[in-house]
Amino acid sequence: MSLESKVKKIIGKFPYNISFKIKDNIVFLEGVVEKYEEWVEIGLEIGGIKGVEGVVNKIICKEIPEKQTEKDEKRKEIFEKMKEKIIGSYDIVIIGGGIIGTAIARELSRYKVKVALIEKEPDVGLGASRANNGMIHPGIAPPKDSLKRILNIRGNAMYDELTEELGVRFKRVGSLLLITPRTLERYKKYLRGPLFKLVSKYILPWIVKQKGVRNGVKGIKILRGKEIFEIEPKANKDTIAAVYIPSTGIVDPYELTIALAENAVANGVEIHLNTEVVGFIKSNLSIEGVVTTKGVYLCKYVINTAGVYADEIAEMAGAREYTIHPRKGVILLFSKDIEGWIRHCTAELRFPQPKTTKGGNINPTIHGNIIWGPTAVEIPDKSDTSVKKEEIDFVLKKFSTIAPNFPKNKLIRYFAGVRAPTFTEDFIIRPAKWVKNFLHVAGIQSPGLASAPAIAEYVINLLRKMELKLDPNPNFNPRREPIPSVAEMSLEELERKIKEDPRWGRIVCPCEMVSEAEIVEAIRRGARSIDAIKRRTRAMMGFCQGSYCILKIAKILARELKIPLNEVVKEWKESKLFDGIVRGESS
Ligand SMILES: Cc1cc2nc3c(=O)[nH]c(=O)nc-3n(C[C@H](O)[C@H](O)[C@H](O)COP(=O)(O)OP(=O)(O)OC[C@H]3O[C@@H](n4cnc5c(N)ncnc54)[C@H](O)[C@@H]3O)c2cc1C
């Protein structure tokens, strides 16, 4: 059956007048549907056809208010204002400062090329890269023939060296996939009596292991009986078998993003924050300049790592080959005083498995907290990181079967991130089909963090194929010193530091043991807001969530930046901490 016939057949299942076009294996859809679920479903079904390399879903959904036209008008206005203001000339412009953009920037800094990374937010890592599980997946979940699988396996293997060079905390804690009476519950009517036990205890763990082995994951073991509870004592006692994967790791995703950015800058990359891309200057099917809210970045190559906005960037460049359908994930964070309660990234397998999520886990974090989640919900708004009570209740219910006695009263925070899948559900990393010097790095949903170093390596190879000359940078230094942490210092080291500078002894955040010296160093390295300090030092991340120290930190920020206290922001310029002059403080 031809691609056209397959698309027609799928469209025919829906009660709407939907038209389509196919160009170079990209399917373009137009029409009107009633519900958002239908909008997603049509895209996913067409994206699932073998041979489809992208789905551009321009179907209007009656349920969703139209906002794009207003956004496009604003962009056009800025474009006209800025299109002649030249900022500089670069070999490569990277759009987006998440884990992917910064990993590519750092990789490019190994070579003699002039690179600018452009980020619309006031800090790197404020998209999906700050709100995820921090799990370095082993590569067991992605389909065998996917790019995700190749890059996940390679990325996971690169983590020890990468984090050692950058002074970033990383631990291979391993993961456990639990097989319980609920795993095959839906098939109970076919698997009666001893057959249920046989399949759950022997056949299913073997199948799961074989999938991992075929994907290239090493060291997988099947555990049964007390072997399970020896390594994960608080796992549900009704667990029948478990698949243990030792290569799974955990990392602090924003610590890594910041470290990559710092190291890239130290090796010559320019990072331009608060700079939003609004359009492109093109000639002969090539990009000549990236137009932003600050002016034009002339360039030879453009790399699109704009996360959930990658489709809009591609559209502006005339290179639209996909639509992002945002998928929200809610995560619950528990306090550090139950550190070790769960030791591995632990999930309960449930069949049939949904196609669009690995299902979530209970994970330890690198800092000793425990997290539950994420959920996976299709949402129309790319910026929707809200968390509703029902979502918290859902997570608490869903994951409590993994460890039924878990002290849920230790919940201290919840947050949400938005994944950036396309309808083909794999990573899209390839040169644009219709623009010569534009590289897509899109659809980087999970395991994007785990794959990041391998994605950067893969991008370098593609750039070479796109005829970019890459001579080694003789001054490249792969190493970056982290901000020393009082919480991790020996007493002797701390004493020495205090003698050098008494600010090492002034503890500002007692929950996380963060000193004034660490906060000052974070500001010296570029932190310009309360949350930027938080991400760099962990101040305000403890049990009290900043209620004790936020004012002290705001005062240090004001003093170091020489700004009035009432100008201190939480994150964005609209998020001032104080609404007016602060009593007792000059402004
Ligand atoms: C809840 C959740 C849990 C996850 N858990 C894991 C996990 O445990 N392990 C794992 O491997 N992966 C996980 N992921 C996936 C992982 O977080 C992402 O794959 C990864 O963060 C994507 O990084 P990115 O750099 O592509 O995107 P982002 O981090 O979103 O970065 C894109 C950047 O582009 C910028 N940008 C956008 N438009 C413009 C513009 N016009 N001009 C300038 N800049 C622009 C944005 O501001 C943003 O900073 C999870 C994701 C979520 C949401």
mmCIF file of C-alpha atoms in Angstrom, residues 2 122 131 147 152 293 321 387 393 421 445-446 449 458 522 542 549 552:
data_model
loop_
_atom_site.group_PDB
_atom_site.id
_atom_site.type_symbol
_atom_site.label_atom_id
_atom_site.label_comp_id
_atom_site.label_asym_id
_atom_site.label_seq_id
_atom_site.Cartn_x
_atom_site.Cartn_y
_atom_site.Cartn_z
ATOM 1 C CA SER A 2 1.364 3.451 -0.848
ATOM 2 C CA PRO A 122 17.512 34.661 31.661
ATOM 3 C CA ALA A 131 12.072 19.738 35.413
ATOM 4 C CA LEU A 147 17.627 6.665 16.990
ATOM 5 C CA ASN A 152 20.562 6.459 24.788
ATOM 6 C CA THR A 293 15.037 40.460 19.993
ATOM 7 C CA GLU A 321 8.981 18.989 9.046
ATOM 8 C CA VAL A 387 0.294 21.119 38.982
ATOM 9 C CA ASP A 393 -3.295 12.501 44.060
ATOM 10 C CA PRO A 421 7.640 14.740 21.311
ATOM 11 C CA GLN A 445 11.780 13.881 24.810
ATOM 12 C CA SER A 446 12.951 11.304 27.332
ATOM 13 C CA LEU A 449 19.002 13.864 29.185
ATOM 14 C CA TYR A 458 26.132 12.775 16.583
ATOM 15 C CA ALA A 522 27.359 31.475 42.092
ATOM 16 C CA GLY A 542 15.774 21.822 51.799
ATOM 17 C CA CYS A 549 17.004 32.014 54.084
ATOM 18 C CA LYS A 552 19.257 36.697 53.450
#
